[in-house]
XYZ file of C-alpha atoms in Angstrom:
692
model
C 2.243 -1.900 26.840
C 1.230 1.469 25.384
C 1.308 2.031 21.638
C 0.389 4.717 19.128
C -0.416 4.082 15.471
C -0.045 6.970 13.026
C -1.159 6.858 9.394
C -0.486 9.865 7.159
C -3.085 10.372 4.434
C -3.470 12.917 1.677
C -5.897 15.060 3.674
C -5.799 13.890 7.296
C -3.276 12.241 9.581
C -4.989 9.549 11.663
C -3.845 8.453 15.119
C -4.890 5.754 17.567
C -3.639 5.212 21.123
C -3.984 1.817 22.781
C -3.066 0.552 26.236
C -2.744 -3.201 25.626
C -3.162 -4.032 29.318
C -6.187 -1.928 30.259
C -7.807 -1.964 26.829
C -8.057 1.836 26.797
C -8.277 3.185 23.265
C -8.509 6.708 21.863
C -8.501 8.133 18.358
C -7.577 11.486 16.867
C -7.346 13.177 13.469
C -5.369 16.241 12.412
C -4.814 17.863 9.050
C -1.884 16.500 7.091
C 0.977 18.943 6.556
C 2.165 18.146 3.001
C 5.257 20.348 3.180
C 6.538 18.294 6.139
C 4.321 15.349 7.170
C 6.222 14.937 10.447
C 4.755 18.250 11.685
C 1.242 16.849 11.433
C 2.395 13.585 13.028
C 3.910 15.331 16.036
C 0.952 17.698 16.410
C -1.348 14.720 16.446
C 0.725 12.786 18.996
C 0.955 15.765 21.340
C -2.771 16.479 21.130
C -3.694 12.797 21.495
C -1.538 12.395 24.603
C -2.783 15.657 26.139
C -6.457 14.852 25.505
C -6.153 11.437 27.148
C -3.790 12.396 29.989
C -1.033 10.129 28.666
C 2.591 10.863 29.540
C 4.548 10.607 26.221
C 7.413 8.987 28.123
C 5.191 5.972 28.862
C 4.659 5.154 25.155
C 6.479 1.906 24.322
C 6.032 1.859 20.538
C 5.048 4.265 17.781
C 3.930 2.440 14.630
C 3.931 4.666 11.554
C 2.589 4.360 8.029
C 4.356 6.897 5.839
C 3.715 8.218 2.335
C 7.108 9.937 2.024
C 8.549 7.389 -0.414
C 5.265 6.955 -2.272
C 4.801 10.672 -2.855
C 8.417 11.172 -3.915
C 7.884 8.693 -6.750
C 4.359 9.777 -7.684
C 5.367 13.441 -7.767
C 8.797 12.711 -9.320
C 10.475 14.673 -6.548
C 13.319 12.440 -5.455
C 17.052 12.913 -5.135
C 19.493 13.622 -7.934
C 20.638 10.038 -8.306
C 23.533 8.415 -10.115
C 24.327 4.895 -11.283
C 27.471 2.879 -11.898
C 27.044 -0.188 -14.093
C 28.826 -2.446 -16.583
C 30.283 -1.138 -19.818
C 27.711 -1.387 -22.584
C 24.720 -1.529 -20.224
C 24.215 2.117 -19.434
C 20.702 2.141 -20.877
C 19.124 -0.949 -19.313
C 16.787 1.188 -17.200
C 15.855 3.227 -20.290
C 15.225 0.415 -22.788
C 13.223 -1.801 -20.443
C 11.576 -4.885 -21.905
C 9.965 -5.607 -25.234
C 6.459 -5.649 -23.692
C 4.501 -2.458 -24.178
C 2.608 -1.099 -21.196
C -0.416 -0.641 -23.460
C -0.132 -3.214 -26.217
C -2.180 -1.435 -28.875
C -1.455 2.220 -28.177
C 0.976 4.120 -30.379
C 0.903 7.065 -27.959
C 1.768 6.046 -24.417
C 4.002 7.175 -21.614
C 6.849 4.918 -20.557
C 7.711 6.216 -17.075
C 11.308 4.986 -17.167
C 11.874 7.016 -20.354
C 9.724 10.075 -19.742
C 10.522 10.427 -16.019
C 13.891 8.692 -15.545
C 14.890 7.930 -11.984
C 18.542 8.378 -12.965
C 19.233 10.802 -15.797
C 21.490 9.481 -18.538
C 24.342 11.881 -17.827
C 24.504 10.496 -14.295
C 24.825 6.857 -15.432
C 28.493 5.815 -15.552
C 29.970 2.557 -16.845
C 33.056 0.618 -15.780
C 34.804 -2.562 -16.911
C 34.119 -5.767 -15.006
C 31.955 -8.819 -15.617
C 30.559 -11.744 -13.672
C 28.923 -14.640 -15.511
C 26.302 -17.278 -14.770
C 25.575 -19.844 -13.526
C 27.845 -19.337 -10.513
C 28.761 -15.658 -10.701
C 32.378 -16.386 -11.561
C 34.575 -13.419 -12.511
C 35.171 -13.141 -16.264
C 36.603 -9.596 -16.297
C 38.044 -7.999 -13.124
C 36.410 -4.855 -11.799
C 38.209 -1.681 -12.909
C 38.538 -0.007 -9.509
C 40.196 3.104 -10.925
C 37.248 3.563 -13.286
C 34.864 3.242 -10.342
C 36.763 5.967 -8.512
C 36.704 8.259 -11.566
C 32.981 7.645 -11.978
C 32.342 8.512 -8.334
C 34.371 11.710 -8.650
C 32.355 12.706 -11.722
C 29.069 12.037 -9.950
C 30.212 14.054 -6.967
C 31.127 16.972 -9.226
C 27.696 16.735 -10.882
C 25.932 17.252 -7.556
C 24.631 13.702 -7.256
C 23.524 12.846 -3.692
C 22.808 9.130 -4.060
C 24.251 6.285 -6.117
C 22.905 2.894 -7.186
C 25.542 0.332 -8.123
C 24.069 -2.203 -10.544
C 26.140 -4.944 -12.162
C 25.025 -7.883 -14.268
C 24.517 -11.173 -12.390
C 25.279 -9.601 -9.027
C 22.433 -11.672 -7.573
C 24.777 -14.656 -8.018
C 27.831 -12.908 -6.612
C 27.752 -9.418 -5.029
C 31.567 -9.058 -4.858
C 31.963 -6.425 -7.590
C 29.066 -4.331 -6.292
C 30.440 -4.412 -2.746
C 33.897 -3.351 -3.930
C 32.434 -0.503 -5.952
C 30.237 0.576 -3.049
C 33.248 0.841 -0.728
C 35.079 3.021 -3.260
C 32.100 5.315 -3.850
C 31.575 5.786 -0.113
C 35.230 6.884 0.202
C 34.863 9.420 -2.605
C 31.363 10.606 -1.634
C 31.107 10.562 2.169
C 27.584 11.268 3.328
C 25.974 10.174 0.052
C 23.325 7.440 -0.016
C 24.984 4.463 -1.720
C 23.274 1.153 -2.362
C 23.657 -1.950 -4.518
C 21.157 -3.934 -6.548
C 22.273 -7.179 -4.867
C 21.385 -5.702 -1.455
C 18.069 -4.162 -2.482
C 16.814 -7.075 -4.600
C 19.142 -10.066 -5.104
C 17.252 -11.840 -7.891
C 17.364 -12.163 -11.641
C 15.765 -9.813 -14.217
C 18.244 -6.995 -14.741
C 15.765 -4.308 -15.813
C 13.553 -4.781 -12.757
C 16.488 -5.205 -10.372
C 18.291 -2.124 -11.679
C 15.050 -0.117 -11.566
C 14.374 -1.209 -7.986
C 17.881 -0.140 -6.957
C 17.395 3.140 -8.823
C 14.153 3.725 -6.928
C 16.051 3.170 -3.685
C 18.613 5.788 -4.718
C 15.873 8.159 -5.898
C 13.946 8.102 -2.602
C 16.723 7.144 -0.175
C 17.906 10.612 0.921
C 14.348 11.903 1.418
C 13.318 8.821 3.443
C 16.509 9.074 5.514
C 15.896 12.749 6.316
C 12.242 12.140 7.152
C 12.906 9.212 9.482
C 15.754 11.063 11.207
C 13.606 14.195 11.596
C 10.663 12.197 12.953
C 12.799 10.182 15.349
C 14.414 13.361 16.681
C 11.025 15.072 17.051
C 9.673 12.084 18.987
C 12.600 12.251 21.405
C 12.195 16.007 21.799
C 8.515 15.478 22.634
C 9.463 12.974 25.326
C 8.531 9.813 23.429
C 11.364 7.377 24.092
C 9.654 4.215 22.854
C 10.724 2.421 19.687
C 9.663 3.707 16.277
C 8.495 1.086 13.764
C 7.670 1.833 10.132
C 5.021 0.023 8.122
C 6.493 -1.883 5.170
C 4.854 -2.786 1.874
C 4.976 -6.516 2.680
C 2.460 -6.249 5.522
C 4.961 -6.113 8.384
C 6.796 -3.333 10.170
C 10.510 -2.580 10.074
C 12.992 -0.703 12.204
C 14.108 2.797 11.162
C 17.576 1.414 10.398
C 16.196 -1.194 8.017
C 13.958 1.367 6.304
C 16.830 3.812 5.833
C 18.968 1.046 4.310
C 16.139 -0.296 2.130
C 13.799 2.641 1.503
C 11.855 0.694 -1.143
C 10.316 -1.238 1.755
C 8.032 1.757 2.379
C 6.709 2.390 -1.132
C 3.240 1.156 -0.116
C 3.643 1.787 3.602
C 0.408 3.569 4.374
C -1.676 1.514 1.954
C -0.546 -1.820 3.403
C -1.752 -0.818 6.859
C -5.261 -0.375 5.480
C -5.420 -3.940 4.168
C -4.179 -5.241 7.523
C -6.780 -3.178 9.363
C -9.549 -4.408 7.062
C -8.474 -8.041 7.469
C -8.385 -7.632 11.244
C -11.925 -6.241 11.244
C -13.010 -9.196 9.128
C -11.426 -11.593 11.632
C -13.347 -9.954 14.491
C -16.651 -10.358 12.633
C -15.934 -13.918 11.526
C -15.562 -13.072 7.823
C -12.589 -14.464 5.895
C -13.411 -13.427 2.304
C -13.104 -9.669 2.145
C -12.642 -6.741 -0.178
C -10.923 -3.966 1.775
C -12.161 -0.595 0.546
C -10.215 2.371 1.911
C -11.299 5.796 0.661
C -9.467 8.857 1.884
C -9.207 12.396 0.614
C -7.247 11.670 -2.564
C -7.429 7.963 -3.374
C -9.324 4.707 -3.014
C -7.239 1.655 -2.123
C -8.526 -1.858 -2.741
C -7.189 -5.121 -1.322
C -8.432 -8.703 -1.537
C -8.440 -11.165 1.368
C -9.259 -14.788 0.501
C -9.750 -17.271 3.335
C -8.012 -14.937 5.750
C -4.917 -14.415 3.574
C -4.259 -11.129 1.756
C -3.106 -11.270 -1.842
C 0.509 -10.441 -2.701
C 1.907 -9.057 -5.939
C 4.011 -11.066 -8.377
C 6.780 -10.117 -10.780
C 4.235 -9.261 -13.478
C 2.265 -6.744 -11.462
C 4.565 -5.224 -8.837
C 5.047 -1.561 -9.684
C 4.629 1.990 -8.478
C 3.872 4.928 -10.761
C 4.577 2.573 -13.679
C 8.064 1.596 -12.512
C 8.513 -2.185 -12.090
C 9.710 -3.457 -8.735
C 11.237 -6.617 -7.297
C 10.055 -6.048 -3.743
C 7.518 -8.073 -1.718
C 4.251 -6.147 -1.532
C 0.638 -6.655 -0.584
C -1.465 -6.542 -3.748
C -3.184 -3.156 -3.491
C -4.936 -1.390 -6.336
C -5.146 2.397 -6.039
C -7.165 4.857 -8.088
C -7.529 8.617 -7.841
C -10.921 8.648 -6.146
C -11.531 10.238 -2.771
C -13.412 12.896 -0.898
C -11.280 15.594 -2.494
C -11.605 14.301 -6.078
C -12.573 17.180 -8.362
C -15.577 16.992 -10.706
C -14.940 18.627 -14.062
C -15.780 18.676 -17.747
C -12.860 17.403 -19.792
C -11.645 18.757 -23.134
C -13.986 16.410 -24.973
C -17.004 17.664 -23.041
C -17.342 14.561 -20.841
C -18.405 14.782 -17.184
C -15.582 13.306 -15.088
C -14.563 13.026 -11.448
C -10.894 12.732 -10.440
C -8.145 11.721 -10.459
C -7.123 15.311 -9.695
C -7.787 16.118 -6.055
C -8.173 19.231 -3.924
C -6.021 17.453 -1.321
C -5.516 18.885 2.145
C -4.825 22.400 0.902
C -7.055 24.052 -0.174
C -9.309 20.996 0.120
C -12.980 20.861 -0.911
C -14.895 24.127 -1.023
C -16.856 22.870 1.985
C -13.705 23.116 4.115
C -13.723 26.900 3.791
C -10.035 27.077 2.885
C -10.364 28.583 -0.551
C -11.346 25.552 -2.615
C -13.114 26.712 -5.757
C -13.858 23.489 -7.642
C -16.619 20.958 -6.870
C -15.487 17.789 -5.140
C -17.040 14.553 -3.925
C -17.237 15.977 -0.386
C -19.137 18.997 -1.685
C -21.590 16.727 -3.510
C -22.213 14.650 -0.369
C -22.913 17.836 1.582
C -25.315 19.187 -1.053
C -27.246 15.892 -0.994
C -27.560 15.987 2.793
C -25.303 12.980 3.338
C -22.831 14.967 5.389
C -23.993 17.099 8.323
C -22.309 20.500 8.165
C -22.139 21.133 11.925
C -21.115 17.570 12.801
C -18.081 16.900 10.622
C -15.232 15.203 12.537
C -17.562 14.860 15.503
C -18.180 18.593 15.580
C -14.473 19.392 15.412
C -14.977 21.067 12.049
C -17.949 22.880 10.520
C -18.481 22.539 6.795
C -19.425 25.491 4.612
C -22.648 24.371 2.955
C -23.032 27.631 1.024
C -19.594 27.276 -0.581
C -20.253 23.630 -1.459
C -23.574 24.438 -3.111
C -22.000 27.342 -5.003
C -19.299 25.243 -6.695
C -21.707 22.412 -7.492
C -24.171 24.957 -8.914
C -21.434 26.387 -11.150
C -20.842 22.913 -12.573
C -24.563 22.189 -12.924
C -25.050 25.340 -15.013
C -22.304 24.237 -17.394
C -23.854 20.771 -17.631
C -27.419 22.059 -17.937
C -28.594 19.849 -15.054
C -30.351 20.569 -11.746
C -28.021 21.009 -8.778
C -29.087 17.804 -7.003
C -28.827 15.817 -10.243
C -25.308 17.153 -10.735
C -24.293 16.318 -7.164
C -25.738 12.832 -7.491
C -23.990 12.478 -10.851
C -20.661 13.236 -9.147
C -21.281 10.396 -6.697
C -22.484 8.012 -9.411
C -19.350 8.590 -11.482
C -16.939 8.219 -8.571
C -18.786 5.121 -7.326
C -18.675 3.603 -10.814
C -14.941 4.284 -11.041
C -14.398 2.499 -7.742
C -16.665 -0.417 -8.668
C -14.738 -0.848 -11.925
C -11.476 -0.868 -9.977
C -12.819 -3.669 -7.774
C -13.959 -5.584 -10.871
C -10.394 -5.409 -12.216
C -9.109 -7.136 -9.073
C -11.908 -9.702 -8.842
C -14.021 -10.503 -11.902
C -11.143 -10.008 -14.325
C -9.098 -12.451 -12.237
C -11.824 -15.073 -12.056
C -13.069 -14.073 -8.588
C -16.780 -13.525 -7.972
C -17.095 -10.469 -5.677
C -20.618 -11.521 -4.663
C -19.071 -14.083 -2.324
C -17.188 -11.389 -0.395
C -18.016 -8.802 2.243
C -16.916 -5.230 1.537
C -15.038 -3.627 4.443
C -15.621 0.110 3.974
C -13.275 2.411 5.855
C -11.206 5.539 5.562
C -12.858 8.880 6.040
C -15.083 8.429 2.977
C -15.411 4.632 2.722
C -18.648 4.376 4.744
C -20.134 7.238 2.701
C -19.826 5.258 -0.529
C -19.435 1.610 0.469
C -23.069 0.527 0.244
C -23.719 2.034 -3.188
C -20.469 0.611 -4.577
C -21.351 -2.813 -3.149
C -24.776 -2.630 -4.814
C -23.120 -2.023 -8.195
C -21.143 -5.247 -7.708
C -23.923 -7.416 -6.331
C -22.202 -7.634 -2.938
C -24.773 -8.220 -0.201
C -22.868 -7.211 2.935
C -20.861 -4.150 3.911
C -18.835 -4.009 7.128
C -18.162 -0.592 8.648
C -15.430 -0.866 11.332
C -15.901 0.721 14.772
C -13.462 3.501 13.868
C -13.530 3.550 10.047
C -11.601 6.765 9.630
C -8.574 5.441 11.489
C -8.736 1.756 10.490
C -5.390 2.047 8.683
C -3.808 3.454 11.836
C -5.334 0.580 13.809
C -3.970 -1.868 11.254
C -0.498 -0.725 12.277
C -1.165 -2.136 15.750
C -2.095 -5.591 14.452
C 1.099 -6.637 12.684
C 4.623 -7.888 13.376
C 8.171 -7.172 12.283
C 8.620 -8.784 8.892
C 11.707 -9.106 6.709
C 12.183 -10.961 3.416
C 15.224 -12.474 1.719
C 15.464 -14.072 -1.716
C 17.895 -16.339 -3.548
C 17.657 -17.257 -7.213
C 17.812 -21.014 -7.936
C 17.032 -21.951 -11.566
C 16.560 -25.637 -10.805
C 14.312 -27.957 -12.795
C 12.199 -30.815 -11.476
C 13.825 -34.172 -12.122
C 17.272 -32.825 -11.366
C 16.867 -30.731 -8.227
C 19.881 -30.318 -5.948
C 18.183 -30.706 -2.561
C 21.429 -30.065 -0.678
C 21.725 -26.654 -2.336
C 18.080 -25.807 -1.611
C 18.362 -26.790 2.048
C 21.655 -24.926 2.401
C 20.218 -21.768 0.872
C 17.102 -21.924 3.051
C 19.258 -22.452 6.130
C 21.474 -19.497 5.210
C 18.478 -17.221 4.592
C 16.848 -18.160 7.904
C 20.156 -17.595 9.701
C 20.453 -14.158 8.071
C 16.963 -13.232 9.202
C 17.546 -14.607 12.703
C 20.633 -12.390 13.008
C 18.606 -9.364 11.917
C 15.896 -10.057 14.497
C 18.548 -10.519 17.174
C 19.948 -7.098 16.239
C 16.405 -5.729 16.618
C 16.215 -7.227 20.130
C 13.520 -9.776 19.203
C 13.729 -12.973 21.249
C 14.323 -16.098 19.153
C 11.173 -17.681 20.599
C 9.160 -14.865 18.996
C 10.579 -15.497 15.511
C 9.022 -17.705 12.852
C 9.731 -18.265 9.159
C 7.611 -18.737 6.057
C 9.070 -20.169 2.853
C 7.800 -19.519 -0.656
C 9.120 -20.564 -4.050
C 8.672 -18.794 -7.393
C 7.784 -21.647 -9.748
C 6.945 -21.877 -13.444
C 6.840 -24.390 -16.249
C 10.095 -24.475 -18.210
C 9.819 -21.901 -20.970
C 7.316 -19.644 -19.227
C 8.150 -16.006 -18.654
C 6.675 -15.480 -15.188
C 6.193 -17.416 -11.991
C 3.600 -18.295 -9.389
C 4.283 -18.138 -5.661
C 3.962 -21.563 -4.003
C 4.306 -22.259 -0.285
C 7.269 -24.496 0.628
C 7.142 -26.820 3.650
C 8.995 -26.252 6.893
C 11.870 -28.493 7.939
C 14.237 -30.223 5.499
C 13.136 -30.295 1.862
C 12.834 -33.943 0.791
C 11.860 -35.647 -2.474
C 8.452 -36.408 -0.945
C 7.478 -32.923 0.225
C 9.009 -31.342 -2.907
C 6.718 -33.538 -5.017
C 3.782 -32.236 -2.984
C 4.984 -28.687 -3.653
C 5.100 -29.355 -7.400
C 1.556 -30.745 -7.213
C 0.463 -27.556 -5.435
C 1.963 -25.589 -8.336
C -0.114 -27.566 -10.869
C -3.282 -26.825 -8.876
C -2.450 -23.140 -8.530
C -1.658 -22.841 -12.239
C -4.996 -24.446 -13.109
C -6.822 -22.052 -10.777
C -4.981 -19.013 -12.169
C -5.021 -19.828 -15.890
C -7.672 -22.549 -16.289
C -5.243 -25.327 -17.200
C -2.137 -27.190 -16.024
C 0.607 -29.115 -17.863
C 1.250 -32.031 -15.541
C 3.734 -33.675 -17.895
C 5.864 -30.540 -18.254
C 8.971 -29.971 -16.115
C 8.739 -27.314 -13.417
C 11.446 -24.735 -12.761
C 12.231 -23.360 -9.313
C 13.271 -19.798 -10.104
C 13.576 -18.161 -6.667
C 13.338 -19.232 -3.054
C 12.032 -16.665 -0.576
C 11.978 -16.719 3.190
C 9.898 -14.289 5.220
C 10.936 -13.841 8.817
C 8.268 -12.737 11.278
C 9.195 -11.284 14.663
C 6.192 -11.198 16.956
C 5.306 -7.746 18.270
C 2.736 -6.637 20.870
C -0.500 -6.092 19.045
C -4.096 -5.040 19.394
C -6.128 -8.199 19.998
C -9.734 -7.061 19.945
C -11.913 -4.135 20.857
C -14.205 -3.895 23.820
C -17.825 -4.783 23.089
C -19.606 -1.438 22.765
C -22.200 -0.465 25.329
C -25.669 -1.068 23.926
C -28.005 1.896 23.619
C -31.294 2.316 21.816
C -32.445 3.736 18.515
C -34.425 6.394 20.359
C -31.360 7.484 22.324
C -29.168 7.388 19.210
C -31.529 9.509 17.094
C -30.174 13.044 16.684
C -32.922 14.262 14.372
C -34.525 13.580 11.016
C -33.348 15.614 8.021
C -33.883 15.540 4.239
C -31.335 13.622 2.164
C -31.348 12.858 -1.557
C -31.228 9.254 -2.817
C -32.051 7.578 -6.086
C -35.191 5.513 -5.649
C -35.978 3.505 -8.752
C -35.262 5.671 -11.761
C -35.540 9.083 -10.132
C -34.067 11.156 -7.340
C -36.142 11.614 -4.231
C -35.672 13.751 -1.146
C -36.218 11.393 1.787
C -36.654 12.244 5.461
C -33.659 10.403 6.872
C -32.968 9.498 10.515
C -29.571 10.706 11.712
C -28.068 8.558 14.449
C -25.152 8.975 16.848
C -23.123 5.773 16.449
C -21.967 5.540 20.053
C -25.587 5.268 21.227
C -26.757 2.594 18.771
C -28.045 -0.689 20.217
C -25.951 -3.851 19.832
C -27.667 -6.730 18.044
C -30.821 -4.820 17.071
C -31.540 -4.504 13.368
C -32.705 -1.173 11.930
C -33.605 -0.083 8.384
C -32.257 2.470 5.959
C -32.282 5.164 4.886
C -30.096 6.365 7.718
C -27.027 8.490 8.346
C -24.755 7.460 11.198
C -22.429 10.049 12.717
C -19.128 9.569 14.501
C -15.933 11.550 14.914
C -13.853 9.937 12.193
C -16.402 9.200 9.465
C -20.046 9.256 8.384
C -21.920 6.121 7.315
C -24.666 6.372 4.692
C -27.373 3.702 4.430
C -29.561 4.210 1.327
C -33.164 2.992 1.272
C -33.790 -0.769 1.170
C -30.913 -1.698 3.455
C -30.750 -2.947 7.018
C -27.980 -2.716 9.598
C -27.012 -4.225 12.932
C -24.155 -3.408 15.298
C -22.092 -6.568 15.802
C -20.646 -7.552 19.183
C -17.203 -6.632 17.793
C -18.431 -3.056 17.337
C -18.656 -3.123 13.520
C -21.846 -2.197 11.691
C -23.011 -4.979 9.369
C -25.143 -3.554 6.564
C -27.236 -5.976 4.528
C -28.144 -5.191 0.931
C -30.284 -8.265 0.377
C -33.491 -6.243 0.279
C -31.933 -3.914 -2.298
C -31.163 -6.744 -4.714
């Protein structure tokens, strides 16, 4: 079984080839092509296959993490979308909820009002009403009005339509009828329904999720079709699988139908890759720390399980979502983050980035502003002639020039300015980790930090020190860990049904029937994807809350028939989880089952483990000693620093910092007062105990 994983980042596109039978593995990086990411993907695949004498026709699977949907939302560059909804409810996606994004700010941006996914003139209303609790029809759907609305949208140049009716999660009949009419009037348009995209209660979030699907649907469809065609033209006839936000992969057909599945596609692969590295090193409590050219992405793994978002926190670019997602926190902090003086005179770094084009000044592509990469080069933490394993030479003169320009405006020495850039960006990233740990009652000192991405190993140790974390894990191939994460997962689909049942009066027959129907639906989907039934498993989760609460907690439901006995155990698990999350539980209060969710997992071929690296010696690994700048105590010092070639490092032999470790896809920086050892799995384990 031969597979390729491809992860598209803001600056570089990362690729990994793996032959599951022989264990052969190869990595490659190419520049991302922002105007058309598929060009960079195909360039990378062709070069990777050519360099390793691999016939593209022998590739069985291509696993792909894409940022197409993510960027369309972040940059507000989606399709001209329309909506058809109930009379009187045209402005649900504009009004939102009564909660303010920032409770105490009188000046704040509400994304759904300032950057509407569907402009008001493209939101049409029609008569028709379904009512709870069963979804019975109160007012018939006005089919003629639906047709007129579709004709108006077509005349307005709309290329996608979201059909969103009240209570359609109970009964999708009206939405399906409207969809059929719109598809007749607007052949070739992307048409979806809220009951298909997210069949659960909360109209604002459900309508917004469907609107997001309409906003990004045409672009995702074109990208997937273009990529699939390009793969075939290159001779790759294996199956394409796309990384989904829930931690699994999906078929192109599923992604085209539900484009919101890919809103965190590339980011999710990083968490999976970090968790997999933790498994190989025997660590189960991890903070995954993925720094690329434009952003830093943070995930939390507790006891081998990655955190998932809930209804309170699932969003992208400020838009709320009802879609299963790995809980990933992203900030604008990466190698391309630009250092600047803001309008108030403060020294800041990011979130604006130099990106892939022009990139940092050190790339020699016309960048004229100082970036984090430039600062690392000025401080001697990057080696100009050995960037990307010698595949690219950095322009040290250009980097020093832009940092010097900033230092003159700040009135600081050049090295102090460069170190200040790193201190600020590291502090930003440490604060982001605090928001996902300390502010949620989690002590980060009990976790290992998995530092990856092109810039993760450059910053991981210093960020860990700010948090009191005593161990940093640098994967064998840190720069392409997200791409490797793609090779460690399975097909995964989710379905949801709203329940609204209260403890003490639960209809077990209804629950068991709904679970059976959801599992049958998923089984049919896996059969259509040619996944053998023996390779399919299911995981059940309920959204539970105390009666009267506004939001829910996810609680695992047992397999097999739901009985009074195991349901009581599930309610007890909810009490415990509530106490852990909020510090208290109300054991005498009734519990409401709001939603039932079933995740179907179709087992795919995956990367098991890496070969144990050949052991070298420190003497053989030493390239040379060169000056690098570190803060020692309360002042900066230029320290003669050993520079090692990672592939020649000994396995199991501890060595001290300071040190710089070179490899093709990243550079690892060990400040003074640290020690490192190469683990049998190939990861570098860096201890900060001496530094604390």
